[in-house]
Tab-separated table of C-alpha atoms and ligand atoms in Angstrom:
chain	number	residue	atom	x	y	z
E	1168	MET	CA	2.421	14.438	-14.539
E	1169	ARG	CA	4.045	11.709	-15.686
E	1170	ASN	CA	5.302	10.323	-12.534
E	1171	ASN	CA	4.592	6.750	-13.327
E	1172	TYR	CA	7.797	6.092	-15.571
E	1173	TYR	CA	11.648	6.624	-15.445
E	1174	PRO	CA	12.536	8.863	-13.608
E	1175	PHE	CA	10.524	8.119	-10.774
E	1176	VAL	CA	9.439	10.898	-8.212
E	1177	ASN	CA	8.832	11.476	-5.110
E	1178	LEU	CA	5.174	13.117	-5.060
E	1179	PRO	CA	4.544	15.010	-1.614
E	1180	LEU	CA	1.878	13.017	0.056
E	1181	PRO	CA	-1.943	14.175	-0.057
E	1182	TYR	CA	-2.265	15.175	3.264
E	1183	PRO	CA	0.009	17.028	5.288
E	1184	TYR	CA	2.426	14.768	7.680
E	1185	ASP	CA	0.325	15.509	10.560
E	1186	GLU	CA	-3.111	14.605	8.778
E	1187	LEU	CA	-3.502	11.580	10.630
E	1188	GLU	CA	-2.922	11.991	13.984
E	1189	PRO	CA	-3.130	11.220	16.709
E	1190	TYR	CA	-3.510	7.476	15.383
E	1191	ILE	CA	-0.307	7.929	12.482
E	1192	ASP	CA	1.941	10.310	14.110
E	1193	THR	CA	3.299	13.585	11.928
E	1194	LYS	CA	7.424	11.620	12.582
E	1195	THR	CA	6.165	8.219	11.382
E	1196	MET	CA	4.625	9.680	7.933
E	1197	GLU	CA	7.818	11.707	7.451
E	1198	LEU	CA	10.048	9.245	8.111
E	1199	HIS	CA	8.002	6.842	5.714
E	1200	HIS	CA	7.686	9.616	2.918
E	1201	ASP	CA	10.880	11.087	3.015
E	1202	ARG	CA	12.967	8.377	3.777
E	1203	HIS	CA	11.867	5.188	3.259
E	1204	LEU	CA	9.749	5.849	-0.012
E	1205	GLN	CA	12.297	7.920	-0.855
E	1206	THR	CA	15.180	4.957	-1.049
E	1207	TYR	CA	12.786	2.792	-2.640
E	1208	ILE	CA	12.684	5.511	-5.608
E	1209	ASN	CA	16.136	6.365	-6.036
E	1210	ASN	CA	17.603	2.806	-5.848
E	1211	LEU	CA	14.338	1.855	-8.650
E	1212	ASN	CA	15.826	5.308	-10.999
E	1213	ASP	CA	19.288	3.808	-10.119
E	1214	ALA	CA	18.590	0.397	-11.610
E	1215	LEU	CA	16.915	1.749	-14.688
E	1216	LYS	CA	19.964	4.078	-15.841
E	1217	GLU	CA	21.598	1.059	-16.502
E	1218	CYS	CA	18.458	-0.417	-18.923
E	1219	PRO	CA	17.192	2.204	-21.867
E	1220	GLU	CA	15.445	-0.719	-22.773
E	1221	LEU	CA	13.175	-0.701	-19.546
E	1222	GLN	CA	12.339	3.472	-19.278
E	1223	ASP	CA	9.426	3.166	-21.160
E	1224	LEU	CA	7.581	0.730	-19.100
E	1225	SER	CA	4.525	1.917	-15.883
E	1226	LEU	CA	5.337	1.571	-12.560
E	1227	GLU	CA	2.958	-1.935	-12.998
E	1228	GLN	CA	4.627	-2.604	-16.232
E	1229	LEU	CA	7.805	-2.835	-14.279
E	1230	ILE	CA	6.611	-5.031	-11.352
E	1231	MET	CA	5.429	-7.352	-13.993
E	1232	ASN	CA	7.703	-7.909	-16.362
E	1233	SER	CA	10.681	-8.185	-13.320
E	1234	TYR	CA	10.125	-11.637	-13.043
E	1235	ARG	CA	11.336	-12.721	-16.920
E	1236	LEU	CA	14.652	-10.295	-16.105
E	1237	PRO	CA	18.003	-11.758	-14.828
E	1238	GLU	CA	18.519	-12.570	-11.767
E	1239	ASP	CA	19.726	-9.760	-10.373
E	1240	ILE	CA	18.265	-7.348	-12.000
E	1241	GLY	CA	15.052	-8.556	-11.886
E	1242	THR	CA	15.037	-8.805	-8.440
E	1243	LYS	CA	16.334	-5.546	-7.907
E	1244	ILE	CA	13.589	-3.577	-9.785
E	1245	HIS	CA	10.443	-6.229	-8.329
E	1246	ASN	CA	11.227	-5.066	-4.527
E	1247	ASN	CA	11.665	-1.362	-5.583
E	1248	ALA	CA	9.300	-0.733	-8.199
E	1249	GLY	CA	6.975	-2.968	-5.617
E	1250	GLY	CA	8.246	-0.440	-2.191
E	1251	VAL	CA	7.149	2.389	-4.476
E	1252	TYR	CA	3.517	0.812	-5.708
E	1253	ASN	CA	2.419	-0.584	-2.621
E	1254	HIS	CA	3.609	2.931	-0.739
E	1255	ARG	CA	2.057	5.312	-3.009
E	1256	PHE	CA	-1.204	3.028	-2.602
E	1257	PHE	CA	-1.155	2.656	0.690
E	1258	PHE	CA	-1.049	6.477	1.493
E	1259	ALA	CA	-3.473	7.551	-0.513
E	1260	GLY	CA	-6.018	5.201	0.994
E	1261	MET	CA	-5.774	7.285	3.975
E	1262	GLU	CA	-7.243	10.659	5.315
E	1263	ASN	CA	-7.745	13.065	7.902
E	1264	PRO	CA	-9.838	11.064	10.709
E	1265	ASN	CA	-12.627	13.935	10.707
E	1266	ASP	CA	-12.853	12.965	7.185
E	1267	SER	CA	-12.751	9.091	7.372
E	1268	ALA	CA	-16.455	7.578	6.961
E	1269	GLY	CA	-15.457	5.195	9.345
E	1270	MET	CA	-16.430	2.317	7.175
E	1271	PRO	CA	-17.030	0.951	3.813
E	1272	ILE	CA	-19.489	2.896	1.598
E	1273	GLY	CA	-21.555	2.298	-1.825
E	1274	ARG	CA	-20.815	-0.994	-3.846
E	1275	LEU	CA	-17.906	-1.294	-0.996
E	1276	ALA	CA	-20.157	-2.033	1.815
E	1277	ALA	CA	-22.378	-3.773	0.288
E	1278	GLU	CA	-20.046	-6.707	-0.963
E	1279	ILE	CA	-18.020	-6.360	2.317
E	1280	ILE	CA	-21.813	-7.010	4.258
E	1281	LYS	CA	-22.333	-10.047	1.562
E	1282	THR	CA	-18.911	-11.985	2.194
E	1283	TYR	CA	-18.002	-11.349	5.638
E	1284	GLY	CA	-21.552	-10.329	6.898
E	1285	GLY	CA	-21.058	-7.314	8.671
E	1286	PHE	CA	-18.617	-4.533	8.567
E	1287	ASP	CA	-16.795	-5.660	12.226
E	1288	ASN	CA	-16.724	-9.258	11.147
E	1289	PHE	CA	-14.735	-7.595	8.455
E	1290	ARG	CA	-12.686	-6.156	10.231
E	1291	ASP	CA	-11.620	-8.657	12.495
E	1292	ALA	CA	-10.943	-10.675	9.112
E	1293	PHE	CA	-9.133	-7.999	7.977
E	1294	LYS	CA	-7.263	-7.444	11.623
E	1295	LYS	CA	-5.697	-11.392	11.760
E	1296	ALA	CA	-4.438	-11.410	8.662
E	1297	ALA	CA	-2.433	-8.040	9.314
E	1298	LEU	CA	-1.343	-9.749	12.630
E	1299	SER	CA	-0.205	-13.328	11.044
E	1300	VAL	CA	1.746	-11.606	8.697
E	1301	PHE	CA	5.315	-12.432	9.752
E	1302	GLY	CA	8.320	-10.371	9.134
E	1303	SER	CA	7.705	-7.780	6.803
E	1304	GLY	CA	4.990	-7.904	4.526
E	1305	TYR	CA	1.469	-5.731	3.978
E	1306	ALA	CA	-2.496	-7.179	4.960
E	1307	TRP	CA	-4.735	-6.221	1.857
E	1308	LEU	CA	-8.276	-6.177	0.623
E	1309	VAL	CA	-8.361	-6.846	-3.033
E	1310	VAL	CA	-10.714	-8.454	-5.990
E	1311	CYS	CA	-9.830	-11.554	-7.409
E	1312	ARG	CA	-11.717	-13.401	-9.909
E	1313	GLY	CA	-14.060	-10.451	-9.184
E	1314	LYS	CA	-14.584	-11.603	-5.688
E	1315	LEU	CA	-13.758	-9.580	-2.545
E	1316	LYS	CA	-10.337	-11.488	-0.554
E	1317	ILE	CA	-8.297	-10.487	2.143
E	1318	ILE	CA	-4.626	-11.605	1.390
E	1319	THR	CA	-0.784	-11.095	2.928
E	1320	THR	CA	2.518	-9.580	0.715
E	1321	ALA	CA	5.298	-10.770	1.995
E	1322	ASN	CA	8.308	-7.717	1.783
E	1323	GLN	CA	7.388	-5.635	-1.306
E	1324	ASN	CA	5.449	-8.188	-3.450
E	1325	THR	CA	2.909	-6.534	-4.892
E	1326	PRO	CA	-1.351	-8.689	-5.909
E	1327	LEU	CA	-0.532	-7.154	-9.428
E	1328	GLU	CA	1.866	-10.538	-10.412
E	1329	MET	CA	-1.004	-12.569	-8.385
E	1330	GLY	CA	-3.378	-11.082	-10.555
E	1331	MET	CA	-5.403	-9.433	-8.213
E	1332	CYS	CA	-6.378	-5.933	-8.018
E	1333	PRO	CA	-6.162	-3.971	-4.481
E	1334	VAL	CA	-8.519	-2.080	-2.749
E	1335	ILE	CA	-7.280	-1.155	0.640
E	1336	ALA	CA	-3.646	-1.909	1.803
E	1337	LEU	CA	-1.808	-1.492	5.136
E	1338	ASP	CA	1.920	-1.672	5.465
E	1339	VAL	CA	3.037	-3.642	8.362
E	1340	TRP	CA	6.432	-3.071	7.771
E	1341	GLU	CA	7.887	-1.794	11.287
E	1342	HIS	CA	8.961	1.085	9.985
E	1343	ALA	CA	5.121	1.786	9.499
E	1344	TYR	CA	4.495	2.049	13.871
E	1345	TYR	CA	7.451	1.739	15.723
E	1346	LEU	CA	7.483	5.085	17.368
E	1347	LYS	CA	4.493	5.006	18.214
E	1348	HIS	CA	3.227	1.697	18.298
E	1349	TYR	CA	6.587	-0.370	19.331
E	1350	ASN	CA	6.085	-3.151	19.072
E	1351	VAL	CA	2.293	-3.505	19.323
E	1352	ARG	CA	1.043	-4.335	16.176
E	1353	ALA	CA	-2.343	-4.855	17.260
E	1354	ASP	CA	-2.806	-1.407	18.958
E	1355	TYR	CA	-1.159	0.541	15.036
E	1356	ILE	CA	-4.154	-1.750	13.355
E	1357	ASP	CA	-6.572	-0.677	15.191
E	1358	ASP	CA	-5.751	2.807	14.739
E	1359	TRP	CA	-5.235	2.486	11.389
E	1360	PHE	CA	-9.242	1.628	10.651
E	1361	ASN	CA	-9.887	5.195	11.959
E	1362	VAL	CA	-7.897	7.143	8.790
E	1363	VAL	CA	-9.069	5.021	6.569
E	1364	ASN	CA	-10.378	6.419	2.834
E	1365	TRP	CA	-12.998	4.433	2.475
E	1366	THR	CA	-14.281	6.790	-0.489
E	1367	LYS	CA	-11.162	5.789	-2.194
E	1368	ALA	CA	-11.125	2.490	-1.391
E	1369	GLU	CA	-15.213	2.931	-3.286
E	1370	LYS	CA	-13.301	3.805	-6.088
E	1371	ASN	CA	-10.431	1.664	-6.314
E	1372	TYR	CA	-13.505	-0.895	-5.660
E	1373	LEU	CA	-15.017	-0.201	-8.786
E	1374	LYS	CA	-11.937	0.097	-10.682
E	1375	CYS	CA	-10.966	-3.192	-9.696
E	1376	LEU	CA	-14.502	-4.339	-11.467
E	1377	GLY	CA	-14.187	-1.682	-14.398
E	1378	ARG	CA	-16.196	0.367	-14.101
W	297	MN	MN1	6.118	1.096	4.337
């Protein structure tokens, strides 16, 4: 399905809304996917409706090229294309807690151990980064010049525009956790670690390495 181009369509989540219970609640997933992501999709389509010359660009190309556009339309496309890209990536990176390996697997596991000295150290470093996001944004594990790196991005900025390749993403906007975890982002981060799809993360990692 041609879903990476205008007009963008909000495909269903790759799992039921209640799939991530009890760690991420059903209502949050409904609102997050059907309203928040849907709004980014609608706004992106609205922006592109006025710009036929941009309608053949992929989602990733829109993000990368947004800086070359006049500021008003460029910002609108950057923020909304980023919102679509980041949410799709974040949602695809989770799975039923009973299916989750609970820790990295394969080449990624080996590289995390090499880089961080073990999964527990990695998890602590990732949590610290996710807690450090001031306001709205994301924590990411990325590949940067062949090496693993934990980074954060503000708002709907993406690792792509920084020349980095994403492996896992955690949305720390309040809408991602406020209904269940209230203002306690630390608890949300701990819960999210139970639903990380490490099989998908390994696939992303190998793709980043060009394999
Ligand atoms: Mn979000």
